[in-house]
Amino acid sequence: MTILTPNSPTAELQRADAAHHMHPFTHGQGLNDRGARVITRAEGCWLNDSEGNRILDAMAGLWCVNIGYGRRELAQAAARQMEELPYYNTFFQTTHVPAINLAARIAELAPGDLNHVFFASSGSEANDTNLRLVRTYWAEKGQPERQWVISRWNAYHGSSVGSGSLGGMKGMHTQGGMPIPGIAHIDQPDWWSEGGDMTPEDFGRARAKQLEDKILELGPENVAAFIAEPVQGAGGVIVAPDTYWPEVQKIVDKYGILLIADEVICGFGRTGRWFGSETVGIRPDIMTIAKGLSSGYQPIGGSVLSDEVASVISGTEFNHGYTYSGHPVACAVALENLRILDEEGVVDRVASDTGPYLKERFESLTDHPLVGEAKIVGMMGSLALTPDKASRAAFASEAGTVGYITRERCFANNLIMRHVGDRMIISPPLVISREEIDVLIERAWQSLDEAHEELKAQGLMKAR
Ligand SMILES: *Cc1c(COP(=O)(O)O)cnc(C)c1O
């Protein structure tokens, strides 16, 4: 076997990739026929590919590279830790310094009394932990019948059997026997697509009311928890109307059910506060964290528990854990990442400077004939594409056709934007500068123009 390098010919890299490497969330044959784009290096907000292109990464990898690429300090933290103690577990009455420090730092940053961290290596694993945690919590409280967890359609909570079941992606549920029993879903607060003739305010209240209806249908004595992302990410950056979250908080309080905020994307500055829960004004009992925790430099996630939940769980032996729970190298890198985000004022800058600037520029894209709505919170935003702004119409073509065409134009213009159905979404590194925001908006506009021409030529500018 030849070991390939970033300088190997692209075709050769693509051939080897197609032969042996299977990609997540990908139609394998479709990809192999076209060949994957090979990313070779990255610095700041910019990627390089094997063809010599410089690409603006407006997705921060997969929503995770909050600090930007190429930070030496993180590489050095990893190297130091690998030399000192590359691995040890935290089972069986042992611990190590990186896990101690990182848990304490997370407790300091997390709101309220969310002071206890159970580590995992990903968001999926952390949500699997949460599923077992909340049920164990109620069993320990003498209410073992509290098994149901309520989630939302089109939520994303991970891709393992447990977390994929918690999520509400119907396309995932059709494969591999999901969802597992004991999980119920209610509708999402997506006013643009599902709000009909209601005002956003009334719609927000109506969607929150579905939570209460579901609790009553299942019997409050049977419900363990409600899980939700403060701002839905993979579902298309769905920002709930202002009326939604206060109602949800009232309802979970009224029935005494646990609130799990999935902060895997929203956490660590993405919304302009350290946590999305602060931005939308909720008081979760448990938060799921991953992605921005290490800015993606190492795989690490976790569950952050309130004093009360942690004290109940601590009353029993919780038969759960991962070989890499609190991996020392991942913890050391995450700690360094949090130090830099804090000391360089990255989160504050999103709140007071680059976030507002991005919002103003991003919202100007609604002047484009294809764009019906632009929604943005901190550094996560979405554009709803439509053939008719006034009626908020969907396209007649299969959902995602227009989004895909638009994403391909972005790709060709060296801008990474993702599409979810016929929405275009961004989630750039938090360190993106005003100048880079200008480049992002220019390329997005250009790509929308080209997509618009292509749609007209193909007769796709039709409402459903
Ligand atoms: C990405 C994501 C997850 C899953 O995290 P992985 O690290 O991919 O397992 C869970 N919840 C949300 C909100 C996410 O965006």
Coordinates of C-alpha atoms and ligand atoms in Angstrom, one line a residue:
M1 CA 0.0 0.0 0.0
T2 CA 1.2 3.5 -0.8
I3 CA 0.9 6.1 1.9
L4 CA -0.7 9.2 0.2
T5 CA 0.1 12.8 1.2
P6 CA -1.7 16.1 0.7
N7 CA 0.5 16.5 -2.3
S8 CA -0.6 13.3 -4.0
P9 CA -2.7 13.8 -7.2
T10 CA -6.3 14.5 -6.3
A11 CA -7.6 11.7 -8.6
E12 CA -5.5 9.2 -6.7
L13 CA -6.7 10.4 -3.3
Q14 CA -10.3 10.3 -4.6
R15 CA -9.8 6.7 -5.9
A16 CA -8.4 5.5 -2.6
D17 CA -11.2 7.3 -0.7
A18 CA -13.9 5.7 -2.8
A19 CA -12.3 2.2 -2.5
H20 CA -12.1 2.1 1.3
H21 CA -13.6 5.0 3.1
M22 CA -17.3 5.2 3.9
H23 CA -18.7 8.7 4.6
P24 CA -21.4 9.7 7.1
F25 CA -24.8 10.9 5.9
T26 CA -23.7 10.3 2.3
H27 CA -25.1 8.3 -0.7
G28 CA -21.9 6.4 -1.2
Q29 CA -22.1 5.5 -4.8
G30 CA -23.2 9.0 -5.7
L31 CA -20.2 10.5 -4.0
N32 CA -17.8 7.9 -5.4
D33 CA -18.9 8.7 -8.9
R34 CA -18.2 12.4 -8.4
G35 CA -15.2 12.2 -6.1
A36 CA -14.9 13.9 -2.7
R37 CA -13.2 17.2 -2.3
V38 CA -10.0 16.7 -0.4
I39 CA -9.3 19.2 2.3
T40 CA -5.6 19.4 3.1
R41 CA -4.9 22.4 5.4
A42 CA -6.7 25.1 7.3
E43 CA -5.9 28.4 9.0
G44 CA -8.4 30.8 10.7
C45 CA -11.6 30.6 8.7
W46 CA -10.0 29.3 5.6
L47 CA -9.6 25.8 4.1
N48 CA -7.3 24.6 1.4
D49 CA -8.1 21.7 -0.9
S50 CA -5.9 19.5 -2.9
E51 CA -6.6 21.5 -6.1
G52 CA -5.1 24.6 -4.5
N53 CA -8.4 26.4 -3.8
R54 CA -8.8 28.6 -0.7
I55 CA -12.3 28.2 0.7
L56 CA -14.1 30.3 3.3
D57 CA -15.6 27.9 5.8
A58 CA -18.9 29.5 6.9
M59 CA -19.8 26.3 8.7
A60 CA -16.8 26.1 11.1
G61 CA -16.4 22.5 10.1
L62 CA -19.5 20.9 11.5
W63 CA -20.5 23.9 13.7
C64 CA -17.5 23.1 15.9
V65 CA -14.4 25.1 15.1
N66 CA -15.4 28.1 17.2
I67 CA -11.8 29.3 17.7
G68 CA -10.8 28.9 14.1
Y69 CA -8.3 26.6 12.6
G70 CA -4.5 26.5 13.1
R71 CA -4.2 27.5 16.8
R72 CA -0.7 26.3 17.9
E73 CA -1.5 26.5 21.6
L74 CA -4.1 23.7 21.2
A75 CA -1.6 21.5 19.4
Q76 CA 1.0 22.2 22.0
A77 CA -1.5 21.4 24.9
A78 CA -2.1 18.0 23.2
A79 CA 1.5 17.3 22.7
R80 CA 2.4 18.2 26.3
Q81 CA -0.4 16.0 27.6
M82 CA 0.5 13.1 25.4
E83 CA 4.0 13.1 26.7
E84 CA 3.0 13.4 30.3
L85 CA -0.1 11.1 30.5
P86 CA -1.6 10.1 27.1
Y87 CA -4.4 8.1 28.6
Y88 CA -5.8 7.0 31.8
N89 CA -9.4 6.2 32.7
T90 CA -11.6 7.7 35.4
F91 CA -13.3 4.4 36.3
F92 CA -12.5 2.5 39.5
Q93 CA -11.6 5.3 41.9
T94 CA -9.0 7.1 39.8
T95 CA -8.9 10.5 38.2
H96 CA -6.4 12.8 36.5
V97 CA -5.6 16.5 36.4
P98 CA -7.0 17.4 33.0
A99 CA -10.4 16.0 33.8
I100 CA -10.4 17.7 37.2
N101 CA -9.5 21.1 35.7
L102 CA -11.9 20.9 32.8
A103 CA -14.9 19.9 34.9
A104 CA -14.2 22.7 37.3
R105 CA -13.9 25.2 34.4
I106 CA -17.1 24.1 32.8
A107 CA -18.9 24.4 36.1
E108 CA -17.6 28.0 36.4
L109 CA -18.9 28.9 32.9
A110 CA -22.2 27.1 33.0
P111 CA -25.2 29.0 34.3
G112 CA -27.0 28.5 37.6
D113 CA -26.0 25.4 39.6
L114 CA -25.0 23.3 36.6
N115 CA -21.9 22.2 38.4
H116 CA -21.2 18.6 37.6
V117 CA -19.8 17.1 34.4
F118 CA -20.1 13.5 33.1
F119 CA -17.7 13.2 30.1
A120 CA -18.2 11.5 26.8
S121 CA -16.3 11.7 23.5
S122 CA -19.2 13.2 21.4
G123 CA -22.6 14.7 21.6
S124 CA -24.3 11.4 20.6
E125 CA -22.7 9.7 23.5
A126 CA -23.5 12.5 25.9
N127 CA -27.2 12.3 24.9
D128 CA -27.2 8.5 25.4
T129 CA -25.9 9.3 28.8
N130 CA -28.7 11.8 29.4
L131 CA -31.3 9.2 28.4
R132 CA -30.1 6.8 31.0
L133 CA -29.4 9.6 33.5
V134 CA -32.9 11.0 33.6
R135 CA -34.6 7.6 33.9
T136 CA -32.1 6.6 36.6
Y137 CA -32.8 10.0 38.4
W138 CA -36.5 9.2 38.6
A139 CA -36.0 5.6 39.6
E140 CA -33.8 6.8 42.5
K141 CA -36.5 9.3 43.4
G142 CA -39.0 6.5 43.8
Q143 CA -40.8 7.2 40.5
P144 CA -39.5 4.6 38.1
E145 CA -42.6 4.9 35.9
R146 CA -41.2 8.2 34.7
Q147 CA -39.7 6.8 31.5
W148 CA -40.9 9.0 28.7
V149 CA -38.7 11.6 27.2
I150 CA -40.3 14.2 24.9
S151 CA -38.4 15.6 22.0
R152 CA -39.3 17.5 18.8
W153 CA -39.6 16.5 15.2
N154 CA -36.7 17.7 13.2
A155 CA -34.5 18.0 16.3
Y156 CA -30.9 16.6 16.0
H157 CA -29.4 15.0 19.0
G158 CA -26.9 12.6 17.5
S159 CA -26.6 9.5 15.4
S160 CA -26.3 6.6 17.9
V161 CA -29.4 4.4 18.4
G162 CA -30.3 6.3 21.6
S163 CA -29.5 9.8 20.5
G164 CA -30.9 9.2 17.0
S165 CA -34.2 8.2 18.6
L166 CA -34.2 11.3 20.8
G167 CA -33.7 13.3 17.6
G168 CA -36.7 13.9 15.3
M169 CA -35.1 13.3 11.9
K170 CA -37.7 11.1 10.1
G171 CA -35.2 10.1 7.5
M172 CA -33.0 8.6 10.2
H173 CA -35.9 6.8 11.9
T174 CA -36.6 4.8 8.7
Q175 CA -33.3 3.0 8.9
G176 CA -32.2 0.6 11.6
G177 CA -35.1 0.2 13.9
M178 CA -35.4 3.7 15.4
P179 CA -36.9 5.3 17.4
I180 CA -36.5 3.0 20.5
P181 CA -39.6 2.9 22.8
G182 CA -40.2 5.6 25.4
I183 CA -39.6 8.6 23.2
A184 CA -42.3 10.9 22.0
H185 CA -42.1 13.8 19.6
I186 CA -43.9 17.1 19.3
D187 CA -43.8 19.7 16.4
Q188 CA -41.0 22.2 16.1
P189 CA -41.4 26.0 16.4
D190 CA -40.6 26.7 12.8
W191 CA -42.9 29.6 12.0
W192 CA -41.7 30.2 8.4
S193 CA -42.6 26.7 7.2
E194 CA -45.3 25.7 9.5
G195 CA -46.9 28.8 10.9
G196 CA -49.6 29.2 8.3
D197 CA -51.7 32.3 9.0
M198 CA -50.8 32.6 12.7
T199 CA -48.6 35.4 13.9
P200 CA -45.2 34.2 15.1
E201 CA -46.2 35.0 18.7
D202 CA -49.4 32.9 18.6
F203 CA -47.6 30.2 16.8
G204 CA -44.8 30.1 19.4
R205 CA -47.4 29.7 22.2
A206 CA -49.3 27.0 20.2
R207 CA -46.1 25.0 19.7
A208 CA -45.2 25.2 23.4
K209 CA -48.8 24.1 24.2
Q210 CA -48.1 20.9 22.3
L211 CA -45.6 20.0 25.1
E212 CA -48.3 20.3 27.7
D213 CA -50.7 18.4 25.6
K214 CA -48.2 15.6 25.2
I215 CA -47.4 15.5 28.9
L216 CA -51.1 15.2 29.7
E217 CA -51.6 12.5 27.0
L218 CA -48.7 10.4 28.4
G219 CA -49.6 11.2 32.0
P220 CA -47.3 13.6 33.9
E221 CA -46.4 10.8 36.3
N222 CA -44.8 8.9 33.3
V223 CA -42.7 11.7 31.9
A224 CA -39.0 12.0 32.7
A225 CA -37.8 14.9 30.6
F226 CA -38.1 17.2 27.7
I227 CA -35.0 17.6 25.5
A228 CA -34.4 20.5 23.0
E229 CA -31.8 22.6 21.3
P230 CA -32.1 26.3 22.3
V231 CA -31.7 27.0 18.6
Q232 CA -32.2 24.0 16.3
G233 CA -29.0 23.6 14.3
A234 CA -29.0 20.7 11.9
G235 CA -32.8 21.1 11.5
G236 CA -32.0 24.3 9.6
V237 CA -31.2 26.9 12.2
I238 CA -34.7 27.2 13.4
V239 CA -35.1 30.2 15.8
A240 CA -38.3 29.9 17.9
P241 CA -40.6 32.9 18.2
D242 CA -40.0 34.9 21.4
T243 CA -43.1 33.5 23.0
Y244 CA -42.0 29.9 22.8
W245 CA -39.3 29.4 25.5
P246 CA -41.0 31.2 28.4
E247 CA -44.0 29.0 27.9
V248 CA -41.9 25.8 27.7
Q249 CA -40.1 26.7 30.9
K250 CA -43.5 27.3 32.7
I251 CA -44.7 23.9 31.5
V252 CA -41.7 21.9 32.6
D253 CA -41.8 23.7 35.9
K254 CA -45.6 23.0 36.3
Y255 CA -45.2 19.3 35.9
G256 CA -41.8 19.0 37.5
I257 CA -40.2 17.3 34.5
L258 CA -36.5 17.7 33.8
L259 CA -35.3 20.0 31.0
I260 CA -32.4 18.9 29.0
A261 CA -30.9 21.7 26.8
D262 CA -28.8 20.2 24.0
E263 CA -26.1 22.8 23.8
V264 CA -23.8 20.9 21.5
I265 CA -24.0 23.6 18.9
C266 CA -25.3 26.6 20.9
G267 CA -22.7 26.1 23.7
F268 CA -19.4 27.9 24.0
G269 CA -20.3 31.2 22.4
R270 CA -22.2 30.3 19.2
T271 CA -25.2 32.4 20.2
G272 CA -23.2 35.3 21.6
R273 CA -23.4 34.1 25.2
W274 CA -21.5 31.1 26.7
F275 CA -24.6 29.0 26.4
G276 CA -27.8 29.1 24.3
S277 CA -29.9 28.6 27.4
E278 CA -28.8 32.1 28.5
T279 CA -29.7 33.5 25.2
V280 CA -33.2 32.1 25.1
G281 CA -33.7 32.4 28.9
I282 CA -34.2 28.9 30.1
R283 CA -33.0 27.1 33.2
P284 CA -32.1 23.5 32.2
D285 CA -31.4 20.7 34.7
I286 CA -29.0 19.1 32.3
M287 CA -27.0 20.4 29.3
T288 CA -25.4 18.4 26.6
I289 CA -22.1 19.8 25.4
A290 CA -19.6 18.8 22.7
K291 CA -18.4 20.5 19.4
G292 CA -17.3 24.0 20.5
L293 CA -16.0 22.6 23.8
S294 CA -12.8 21.7 22.1
S295 CA -13.4 23.7 18.9
G296 CA -13.3 20.3 17.3
Y297 CA -9.6 19.9 17.8
Q298 CA -10.3 16.7 19.9
P299 CA -13.4 14.6 20.2
I300 CA -15.0 15.4 23.5
G301 CA -18.5 15.9 24.9
G302 CA -20.4 15.7 28.1
S303 CA -23.5 16.1 30.3
V304 CA -23.6 19.0 32.7
L305 CA -25.8 18.3 35.7
S306 CA -27.4 20.6 38.3
D307 CA -26.6 20.1 41.9
E308 CA -29.9 18.4 42.5
V309 CA -29.7 16.0 39.6
A310 CA -26.1 15.2 40.4
S311 CA -26.8 14.6 44.1
V312 CA -29.6 12.1 43.3
I313 CA -27.4 10.2 40.7
S314 CA -24.6 10.2 43.2
G315 CA -26.8 8.2 45.6
T316 CA -26.5 5.1 43.5
E317 CA -23.9 3.4 41.3
F318 CA -24.5 4.7 37.8
N319 CA -23.6 1.7 35.6
H320 CA -22.5 3.8 32.7
G321 CA -19.3 5.2 31.2
Y322 CA -17.0 5.2 28.2
T323 CA -13.4 4.1 27.9
Y324 CA -12.6 7.7 26.8
S325 CA -14.8 9.5 29.3
G326 CA -12.6 12.5 30.3
H327 CA -9.8 11.5 28.0
P328 CA -6.8 13.5 29.3
V329 CA -5.6 14.8 25.9
A330 CA -9.1 15.9 24.9
C331 CA -9.6 17.6 28.3
A332 CA -6.2 19.4 28.1
V333 CA -7.1 20.7 24.6
A334 CA -10.6 21.7 25.6
L335 CA -9.2 23.6 28.6
E336 CA -6.8 25.5 26.4
N337 CA -9.6 26.2 24.0
L338 CA -11.8 27.7 26.7
R339 CA -8.9 29.7 28.0
I340 CA -8.4 31.4 24.6
L341 CA -12.1 31.9 24.0
D342 CA -12.2 33.7 27.3
E343 CA -8.9 35.6 27.4
E344 CA -9.2 36.8 23.8
G345 CA -12.7 38.0 24.4
V346 CA -14.0 35.9 21.5
V347 CA -17.5 35.4 23.0
D348 CA -17.8 39.1 24.0
R349 CA -16.8 40.1 20.5
V350 CA -19.6 38.0 18.9
A351 CA -22.1 39.6 21.3
S352 CA -21.0 43.2 20.8
D353 CA -19.2 43.5 17.5
T354 CA -19.0 40.8 14.8
G355 CA -22.3 39.2 15.7
P356 CA -24.3 42.4 15.2
Y357 CA -22.3 43.2 12.0
L358 CA -23.0 39.7 10.6
K359 CA -26.7 40.1 11.5
E360 CA -26.9 43.3 9.6
R361 CA -25.1 42.0 6.5
F362 CA -26.8 38.6 6.6
E363 CA -30.3 40.2 6.9
S364 CA -29.5 42.3 3.8
L365 CA -29.6 39.0 1.8
T366 CA -33.4 39.2 2.1
D367 CA -33.1 41.8 -0.7
H368 CA -32.3 38.9 -3.0
P369 CA -35.2 37.6 -5.0
L370 CA -34.7 34.0 -3.8
V371 CA -34.5 34.8 -0.1
G372 CA -37.7 35.0 1.9
E373 CA -36.4 35.2 5.4
A374 CA -33.0 35.6 7.1
K375 CA -32.8 34.5 10.7
I376 CA -29.6 34.8 12.8
V377 CA -28.6 34.4 16.4
G378 CA -25.0 35.2 17.2
M379 CA -23.1 33.2 14.7
M380 CA -25.7 30.8 13.5
G381 CA -28.0 31.8 10.7
S382 CA -30.4 30.5 8.0
L383 CA -31.9 31.8 4.8
A384 CA -35.3 30.4 3.8
L385 CA -35.4 30.2 0.0
T386 CA -38.8 30.7 -1.7
P387 CA -40.3 31.2 -5.1
D388 CA -42.8 33.6 -3.5
K389 CA -41.9 35.7 -0.5
A390 CA -45.4 37.1 0.2
S391 CA -47.0 33.7 0.7
R392 CA -43.8 32.0 2.2
A393 CA -44.4 29.4 -0.4
A394 CA -42.3 26.2 -0.7
F395 CA -40.9 25.2 -4.1
A396 CA -42.9 22.8 -6.2
S397 CA -39.8 20.6 -6.7
E398 CA -38.9 18.0 -4.1
A399 CA -37.7 19.6 -0.9
G400 CA -33.9 20.1 -1.0
T401 CA -33.6 20.4 -4.8
V402 CA -33.2 24.2 -4.8
G403 CA -31.1 24.1 -1.6
Y404 CA -28.7 21.6 -3.3
I405 CA -28.4 23.7 -6.4
T406 CA -27.6 26.7 -4.3
R407 CA -25.1 24.8 -2.2
E408 CA -23.3 23.6 -5.3
R409 CA -23.0 27.3 -6.5
C410 CA -21.5 28.2 -3.1
F411 CA -19.1 25.3 -3.3
A412 CA -18.0 26.4 -6.8
N413 CA -17.5 29.9 -5.4
N414 CA -15.3 28.7 -2.6
L415 CA -17.8 29.3 0.1
I416 CA -18.9 26.5 2.4
M417 CA -22.5 26.9 3.2
R418 CA -24.8 24.0 3.9
H419 CA -28.4 23.4 2.8
V420 CA -31.1 21.8 4.9
G421 CA -34.0 21.3 2.6
D422 CA -34.4 24.6 0.8
R423 CA -32.7 26.6 3.6
M424 CA -29.1 27.8 3.4
I425 CA -27.3 27.8 6.7
I426 CA -24.2 29.3 8.2
S427 CA -22.2 28.8 11.4
P428 CA -18.8 30.4 10.9
P429 CA -15.9 30.3 13.3
L430 CA -16.5 32.8 16.1
V431 CA -13.2 34.5 15.2
I432 CA -14.5 35.6 11.7
S433 CA -13.5 39.2 11.1
R434 CA -15.6 42.0 9.6
E435 CA -13.6 41.8 6.3
E436 CA -14.3 38.0 6.2
I437 CA -18.0 38.6 6.8
D438 CA -18.0 40.9 3.8
V439 CA -16.4 38.2 1.7
L440 CA -19.0 35.7 3.0
I441 CA -21.9 37.9 2.1
E442 CA -20.5 38.8 -1.4
R443 CA -20.0 35.1 -2.2
A444 CA -23.4 34.2 -0.8
W445 CA -25.0 36.9 -3.0
Q446 CA -23.1 35.8 -6.1
S447 CA -24.0 32.1 -5.4
L448 CA -27.7 33.0 -4.9
D449 CA -27.6 35.0 -8.2
E450 CA -26.2 32.0 -10.1
A451 CA -28.6 29.6 -8.5
H452 CA -31.5 31.9 -9.4
E453 CA -30.4 31.9 -13.0
E454 CA -30.1 28.2 -13.0
L455 CA -33.5 27.7 -11.4
K456 CA -35.2 30.0 -14.0
A457 CA -33.5 28.1 -16.8
Q458 CA -34.7 24.8 -15.4
G459 CA -38.2 26.1 -14.7
L460 CA -37.9 25.5 -11.0
M461 CA -39.1 28.9 -9.8
K462 CA -42.5 27.5 -9.1
A463 CA -44.5 27.4 -5.9
R464 CA -46.0 24.2 -4.5
Ligands
LIG1 C1 -23.8 17.4 16.4 C2 -24.9 17.3 17.4 C3 -25.0 16.2 18.3 C4 -24.2 15.0 18.1 O1 -22.9 15.2 18.4 P1 -21.8 14.2 17.8 O2 -20.5 14.7 18.4 O3 -21.8 14.3 16.3 O4 -22.1 12.8 18.2 C5 -26.0 16.3 19.2 N1 -26.7 17.4 19.4 C6 -26.7 18.4 18.6 C7 -27.5 19.6 18.9 C8 -25.7 18.5 17.6 O5 -25.7 19.5 16.7

